[in-house]
XYZ file of N, CA and C in Angstrom:
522
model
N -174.584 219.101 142.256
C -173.789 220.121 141.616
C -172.345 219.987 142.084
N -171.317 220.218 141.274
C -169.827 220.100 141.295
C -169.253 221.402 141.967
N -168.815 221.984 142.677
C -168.371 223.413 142.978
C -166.718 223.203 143.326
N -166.272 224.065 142.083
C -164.627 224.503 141.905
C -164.114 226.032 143.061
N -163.660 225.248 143.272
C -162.736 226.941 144.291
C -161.757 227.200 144.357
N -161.188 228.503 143.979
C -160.257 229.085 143.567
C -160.017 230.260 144.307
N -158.276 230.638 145.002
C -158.450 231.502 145.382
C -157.566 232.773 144.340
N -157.724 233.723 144.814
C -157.313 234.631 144.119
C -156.241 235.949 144.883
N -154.799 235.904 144.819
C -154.089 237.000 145.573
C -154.007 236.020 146.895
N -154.384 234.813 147.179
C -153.758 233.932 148.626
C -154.610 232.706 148.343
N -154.597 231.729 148.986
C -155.311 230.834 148.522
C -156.083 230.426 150.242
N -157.773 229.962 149.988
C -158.325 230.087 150.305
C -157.903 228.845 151.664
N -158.535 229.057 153.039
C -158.188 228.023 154.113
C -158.810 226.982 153.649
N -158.515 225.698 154.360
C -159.402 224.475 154.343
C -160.534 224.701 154.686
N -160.661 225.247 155.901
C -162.283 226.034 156.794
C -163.352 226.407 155.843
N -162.445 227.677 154.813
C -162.890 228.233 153.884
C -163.777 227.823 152.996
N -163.243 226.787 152.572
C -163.472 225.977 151.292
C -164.563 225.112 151.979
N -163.992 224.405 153.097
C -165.494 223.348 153.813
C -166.592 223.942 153.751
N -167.160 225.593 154.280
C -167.736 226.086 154.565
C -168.678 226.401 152.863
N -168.031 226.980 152.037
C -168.370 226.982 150.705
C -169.002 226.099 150.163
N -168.337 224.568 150.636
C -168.803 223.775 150.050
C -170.417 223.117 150.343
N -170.157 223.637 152.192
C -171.738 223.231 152.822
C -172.577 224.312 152.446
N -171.845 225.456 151.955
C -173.496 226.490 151.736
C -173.558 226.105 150.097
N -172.781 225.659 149.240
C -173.904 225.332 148.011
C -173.756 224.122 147.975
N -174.248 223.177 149.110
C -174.901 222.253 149.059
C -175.995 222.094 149.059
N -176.508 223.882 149.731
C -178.091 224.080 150.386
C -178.135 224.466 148.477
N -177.898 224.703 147.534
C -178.175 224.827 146.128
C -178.539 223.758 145.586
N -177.587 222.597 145.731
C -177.544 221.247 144.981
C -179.357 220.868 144.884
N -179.842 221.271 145.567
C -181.309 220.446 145.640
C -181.866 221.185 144.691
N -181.592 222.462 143.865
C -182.527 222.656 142.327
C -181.497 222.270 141.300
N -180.740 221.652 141.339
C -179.997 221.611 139.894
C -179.624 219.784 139.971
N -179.194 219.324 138.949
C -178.401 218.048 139.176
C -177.529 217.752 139.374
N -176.600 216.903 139.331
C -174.935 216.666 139.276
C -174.516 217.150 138.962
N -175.011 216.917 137.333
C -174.201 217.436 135.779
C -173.593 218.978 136.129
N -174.570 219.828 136.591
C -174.404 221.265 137.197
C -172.797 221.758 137.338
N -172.254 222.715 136.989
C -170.851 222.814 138.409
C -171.102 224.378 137.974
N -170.759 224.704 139.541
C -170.230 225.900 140.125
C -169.205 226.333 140.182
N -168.611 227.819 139.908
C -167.342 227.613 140.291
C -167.520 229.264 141.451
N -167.021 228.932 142.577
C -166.797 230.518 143.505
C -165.175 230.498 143.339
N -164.915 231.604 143.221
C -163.432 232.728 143.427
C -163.768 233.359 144.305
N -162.230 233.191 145.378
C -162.594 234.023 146.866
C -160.950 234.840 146.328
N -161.420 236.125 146.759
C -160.161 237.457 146.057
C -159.883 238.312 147.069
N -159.057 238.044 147.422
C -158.257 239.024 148.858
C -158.274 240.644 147.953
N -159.009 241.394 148.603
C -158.434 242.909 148.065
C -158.169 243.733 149.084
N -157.542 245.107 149.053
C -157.724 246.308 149.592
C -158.543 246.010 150.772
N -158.349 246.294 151.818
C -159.752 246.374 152.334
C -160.963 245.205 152.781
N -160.694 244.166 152.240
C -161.313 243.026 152.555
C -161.626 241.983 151.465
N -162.753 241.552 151.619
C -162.471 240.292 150.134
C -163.732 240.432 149.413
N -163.450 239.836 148.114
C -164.549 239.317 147.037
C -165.219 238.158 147.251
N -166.169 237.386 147.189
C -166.341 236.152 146.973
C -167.496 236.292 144.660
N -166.932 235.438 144.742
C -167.809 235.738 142.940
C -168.061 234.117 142.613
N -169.013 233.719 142.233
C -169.904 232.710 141.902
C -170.540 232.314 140.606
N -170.229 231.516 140.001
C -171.303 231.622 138.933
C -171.516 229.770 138.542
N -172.555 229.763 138.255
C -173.282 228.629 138.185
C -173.857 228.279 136.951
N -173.322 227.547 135.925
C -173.298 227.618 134.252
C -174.184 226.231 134.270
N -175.656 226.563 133.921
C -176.248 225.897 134.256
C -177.465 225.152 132.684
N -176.102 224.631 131.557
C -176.869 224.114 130.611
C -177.561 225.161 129.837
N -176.738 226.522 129.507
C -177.199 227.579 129.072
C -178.013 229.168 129.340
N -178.274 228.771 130.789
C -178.510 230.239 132.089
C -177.506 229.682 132.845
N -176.854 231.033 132.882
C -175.614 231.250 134.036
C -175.800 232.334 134.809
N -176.220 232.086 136.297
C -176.534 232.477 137.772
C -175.095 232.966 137.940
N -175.059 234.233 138.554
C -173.820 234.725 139.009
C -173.814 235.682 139.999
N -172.992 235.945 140.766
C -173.046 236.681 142.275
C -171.810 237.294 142.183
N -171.711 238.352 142.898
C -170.221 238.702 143.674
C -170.629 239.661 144.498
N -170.042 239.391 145.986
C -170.270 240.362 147.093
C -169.207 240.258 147.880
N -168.833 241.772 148.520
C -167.415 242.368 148.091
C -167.930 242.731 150.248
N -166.797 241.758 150.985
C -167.247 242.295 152.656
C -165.663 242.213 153.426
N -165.760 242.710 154.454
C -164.622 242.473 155.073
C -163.921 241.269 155.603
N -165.002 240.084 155.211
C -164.486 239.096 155.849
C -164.985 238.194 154.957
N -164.740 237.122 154.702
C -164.802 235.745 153.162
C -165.773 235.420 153.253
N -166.448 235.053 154.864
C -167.369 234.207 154.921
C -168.951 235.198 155.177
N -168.969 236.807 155.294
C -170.038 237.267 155.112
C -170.109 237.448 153.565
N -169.142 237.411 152.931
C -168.764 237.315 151.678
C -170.079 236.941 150.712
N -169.243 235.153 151.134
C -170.150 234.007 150.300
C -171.373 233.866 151.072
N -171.814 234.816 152.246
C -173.262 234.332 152.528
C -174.221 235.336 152.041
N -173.596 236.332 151.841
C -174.172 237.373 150.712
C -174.263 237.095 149.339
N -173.472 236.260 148.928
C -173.372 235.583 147.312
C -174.746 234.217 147.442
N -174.562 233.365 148.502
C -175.710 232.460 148.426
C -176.767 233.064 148.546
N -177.106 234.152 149.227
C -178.460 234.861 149.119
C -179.212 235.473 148.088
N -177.614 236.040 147.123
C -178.678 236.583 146.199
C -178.595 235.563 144.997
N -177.473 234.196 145.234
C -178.266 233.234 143.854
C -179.733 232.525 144.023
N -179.846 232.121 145.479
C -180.838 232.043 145.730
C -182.482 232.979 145.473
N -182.019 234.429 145.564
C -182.860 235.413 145.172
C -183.045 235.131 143.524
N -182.136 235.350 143.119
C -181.714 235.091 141.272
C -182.974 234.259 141.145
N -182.804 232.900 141.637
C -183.840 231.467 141.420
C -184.955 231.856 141.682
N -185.356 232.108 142.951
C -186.902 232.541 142.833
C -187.572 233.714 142.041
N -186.768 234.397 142.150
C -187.297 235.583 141.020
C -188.108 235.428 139.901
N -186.753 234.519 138.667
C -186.860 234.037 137.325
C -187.708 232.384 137.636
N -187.729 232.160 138.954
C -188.344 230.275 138.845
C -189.610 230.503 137.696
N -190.659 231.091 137.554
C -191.801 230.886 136.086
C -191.211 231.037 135.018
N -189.936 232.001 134.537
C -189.515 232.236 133.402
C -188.402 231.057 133.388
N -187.616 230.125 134.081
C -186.939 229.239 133.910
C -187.775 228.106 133.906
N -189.209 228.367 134.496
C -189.842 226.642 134.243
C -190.142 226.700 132.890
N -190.627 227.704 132.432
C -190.987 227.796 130.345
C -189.632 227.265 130.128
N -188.755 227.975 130.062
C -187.814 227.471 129.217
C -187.166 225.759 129.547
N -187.333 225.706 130.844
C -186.885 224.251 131.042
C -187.337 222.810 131.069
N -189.124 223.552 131.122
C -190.164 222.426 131.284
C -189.360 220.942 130.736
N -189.934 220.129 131.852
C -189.110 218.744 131.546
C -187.732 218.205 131.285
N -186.828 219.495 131.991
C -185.843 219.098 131.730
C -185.187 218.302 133.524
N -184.116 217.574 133.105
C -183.821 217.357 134.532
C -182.616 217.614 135.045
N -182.288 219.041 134.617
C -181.050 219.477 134.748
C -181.751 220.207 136.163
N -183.139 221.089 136.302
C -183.290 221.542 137.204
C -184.539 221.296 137.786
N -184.411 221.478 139.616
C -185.510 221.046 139.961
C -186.359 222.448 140.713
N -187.397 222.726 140.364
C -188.031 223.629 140.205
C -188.910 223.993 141.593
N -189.468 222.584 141.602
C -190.325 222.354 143.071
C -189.414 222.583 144.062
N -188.427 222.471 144.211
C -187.697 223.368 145.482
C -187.661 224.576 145.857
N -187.790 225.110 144.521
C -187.680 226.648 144.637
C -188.562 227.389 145.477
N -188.449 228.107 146.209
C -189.354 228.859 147.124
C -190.343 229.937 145.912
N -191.696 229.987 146.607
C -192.441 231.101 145.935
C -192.103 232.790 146.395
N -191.541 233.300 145.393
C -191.452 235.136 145.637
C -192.250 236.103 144.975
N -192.262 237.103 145.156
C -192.798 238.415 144.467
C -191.842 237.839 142.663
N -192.978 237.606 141.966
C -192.659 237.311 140.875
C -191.731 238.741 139.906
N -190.796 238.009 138.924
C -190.179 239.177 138.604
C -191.089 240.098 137.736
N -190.079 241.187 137.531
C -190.962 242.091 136.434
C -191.420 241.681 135.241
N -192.119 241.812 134.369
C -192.332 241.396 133.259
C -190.870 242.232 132.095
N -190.716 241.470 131.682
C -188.961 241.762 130.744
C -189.761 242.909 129.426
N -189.632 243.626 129.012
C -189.406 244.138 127.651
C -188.343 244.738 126.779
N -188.168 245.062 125.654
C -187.145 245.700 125.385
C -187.685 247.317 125.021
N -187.146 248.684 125.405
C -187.921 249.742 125.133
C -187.351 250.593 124.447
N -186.351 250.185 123.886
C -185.722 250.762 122.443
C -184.607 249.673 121.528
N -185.258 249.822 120.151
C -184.144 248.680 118.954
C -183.289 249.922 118.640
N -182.324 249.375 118.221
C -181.037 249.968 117.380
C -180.606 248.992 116.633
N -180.419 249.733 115.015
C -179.826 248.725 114.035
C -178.524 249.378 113.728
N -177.778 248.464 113.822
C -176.652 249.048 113.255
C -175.604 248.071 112.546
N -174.979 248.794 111.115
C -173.979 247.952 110.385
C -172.562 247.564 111.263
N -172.408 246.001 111.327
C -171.073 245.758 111.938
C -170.502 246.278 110.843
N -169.161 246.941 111.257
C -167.918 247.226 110.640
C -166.869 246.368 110.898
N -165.781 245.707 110.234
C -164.803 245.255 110.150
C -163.689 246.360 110.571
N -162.963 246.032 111.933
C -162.143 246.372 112.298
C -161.171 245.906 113.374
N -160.216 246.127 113.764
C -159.242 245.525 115.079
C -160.048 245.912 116.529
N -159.359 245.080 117.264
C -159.586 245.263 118.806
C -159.713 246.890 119.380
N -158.121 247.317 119.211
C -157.766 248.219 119.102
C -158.795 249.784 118.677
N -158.916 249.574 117.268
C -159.939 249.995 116.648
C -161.490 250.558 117.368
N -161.436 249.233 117.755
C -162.944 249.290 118.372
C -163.633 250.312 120.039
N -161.927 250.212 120.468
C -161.760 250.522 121.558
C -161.692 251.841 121.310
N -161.157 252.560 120.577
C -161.468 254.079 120.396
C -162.079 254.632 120.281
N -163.330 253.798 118.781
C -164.376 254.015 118.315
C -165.452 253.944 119.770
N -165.244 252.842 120.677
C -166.412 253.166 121.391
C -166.347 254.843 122.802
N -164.614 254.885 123.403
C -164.241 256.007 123.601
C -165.171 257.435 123.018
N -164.877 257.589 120.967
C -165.095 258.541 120.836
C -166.936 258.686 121.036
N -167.536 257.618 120.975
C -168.887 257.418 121.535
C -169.555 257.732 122.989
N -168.402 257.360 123.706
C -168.784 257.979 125.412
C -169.513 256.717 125.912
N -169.485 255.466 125.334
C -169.981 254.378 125.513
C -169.485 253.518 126.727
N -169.984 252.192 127.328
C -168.963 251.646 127.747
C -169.115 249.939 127.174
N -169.471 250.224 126.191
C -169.652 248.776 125.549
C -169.706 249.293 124.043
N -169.118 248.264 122.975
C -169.453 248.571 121.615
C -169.247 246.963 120.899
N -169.934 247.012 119.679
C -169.984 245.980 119.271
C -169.677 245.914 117.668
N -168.710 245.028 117.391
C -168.129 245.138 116.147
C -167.600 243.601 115.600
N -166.994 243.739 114.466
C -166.907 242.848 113.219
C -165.383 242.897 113.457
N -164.640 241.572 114.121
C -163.212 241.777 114.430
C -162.721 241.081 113.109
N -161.709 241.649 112.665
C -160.946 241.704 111.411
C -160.313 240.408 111.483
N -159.729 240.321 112.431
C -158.137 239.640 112.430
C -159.186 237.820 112.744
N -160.418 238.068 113.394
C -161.161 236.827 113.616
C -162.862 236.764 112.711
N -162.791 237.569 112.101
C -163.901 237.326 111.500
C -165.427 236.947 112.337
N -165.184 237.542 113.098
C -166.467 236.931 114.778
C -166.836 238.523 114.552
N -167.758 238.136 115.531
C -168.495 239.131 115.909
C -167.739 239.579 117.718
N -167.501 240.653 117.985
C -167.377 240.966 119.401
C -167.539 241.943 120.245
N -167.318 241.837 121.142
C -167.785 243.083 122.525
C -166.416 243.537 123.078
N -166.274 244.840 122.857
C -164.980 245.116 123.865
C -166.081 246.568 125.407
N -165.624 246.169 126.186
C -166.338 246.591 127.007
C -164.783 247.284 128.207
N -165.820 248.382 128.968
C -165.190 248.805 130.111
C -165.393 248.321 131.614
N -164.472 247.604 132.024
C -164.494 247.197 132.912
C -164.116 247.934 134.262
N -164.885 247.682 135.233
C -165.177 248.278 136.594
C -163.968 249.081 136.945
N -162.787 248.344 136.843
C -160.709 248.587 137.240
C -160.527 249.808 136.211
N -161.548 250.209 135.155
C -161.390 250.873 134.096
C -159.931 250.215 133.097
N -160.060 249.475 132.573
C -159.033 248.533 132.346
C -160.250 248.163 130.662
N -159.931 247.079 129.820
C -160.587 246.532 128.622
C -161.179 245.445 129.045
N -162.445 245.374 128.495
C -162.689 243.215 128.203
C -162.841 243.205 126.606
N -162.873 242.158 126.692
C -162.968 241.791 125.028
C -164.033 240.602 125.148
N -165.256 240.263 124.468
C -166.340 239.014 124.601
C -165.958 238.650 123.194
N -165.553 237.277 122.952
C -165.315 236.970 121.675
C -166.841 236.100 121.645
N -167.160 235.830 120.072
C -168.474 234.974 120.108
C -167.961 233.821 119.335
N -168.667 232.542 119.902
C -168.704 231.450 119.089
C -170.539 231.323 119.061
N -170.181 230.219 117.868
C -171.868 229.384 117.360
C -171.632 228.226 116.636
């Protein structure tokens, strides 16, 4: 696996980065080369972020754990991608059987996850409207996600509330 590091608000030590690089090395042994990682280490308020995500040929593994210091950080982020893997390892061997993007037999055996369902559908007509638009509409809803028919792109998208209470916008491709 490839792992990109980036810092965010200072840029990360050499130490830093060595250290990052030897704890998802202990990863490299379920995935292949092809794999890459990328961690963001984010100086805040108070202490730091480390955030992770691992785009892995269509499941993307992701972490962020928020400590006073970088490196309990990212050892809280390797723990729970590691958790992530064993959890889902039966529901990622269906979907991956025979592939050799990942290697499975590494994975440690855990308390298998829950069984997934969905326990309520909602249908609803996309409407054609702006960003803007959408962002009110989900407001006057009390929502923090809504999903709509963007005008100006003809896509389908997500404008969502983010943690900073600030906008996201998910544009879709296919």
């Amino acid at each position: 696996m490839k792992t990109i590091i980036n810092g965010k608000n200072y840029s990360p030590s050499d130490k830093l980065k060595a250290t990052i690089e030897k704890k998802f090395e202990k990863l490299d042994k379920y995935f292949s080369n092809e794999i890459t990682g990328n961690v963001m280490t984010i100086k805040e308020k108070g202490g730091y972020k480390v955030e992770a995500t691992i785009n892995a040929k269509g499941t993307i593994f992701r972490a962020e754990v928020k400590a006073d210091d970088p490196y309990d950080a990212l050892d809280g982020v390797i723990d729970k991608l590691s958790s992530q893997m064993s959890k889902f390892k039966s529901k990622l061997q269906k979907k991956y059987k025979g592939s050799k993007d990942f290697m499975f037999a590494e994975l440690p055996e855990t308390e298998e996850a829950e069984e997934l369902h969905v326990v309520k559908r909602k249908k609803f007509e996309l409407i054609p409207m702006t960003v803007d638009e959408a962002i009110v509409q989900m407001e006057l809803l009390a929502h923090n996600f809504f999903v709509f028919l963007n005008m100006e792109t003809d896509s389908v998208n997500v404008v969502y509330r983010r943690n900073d209470n600030d906008y996201g916008l998910l544009e879709t491709t296919y």
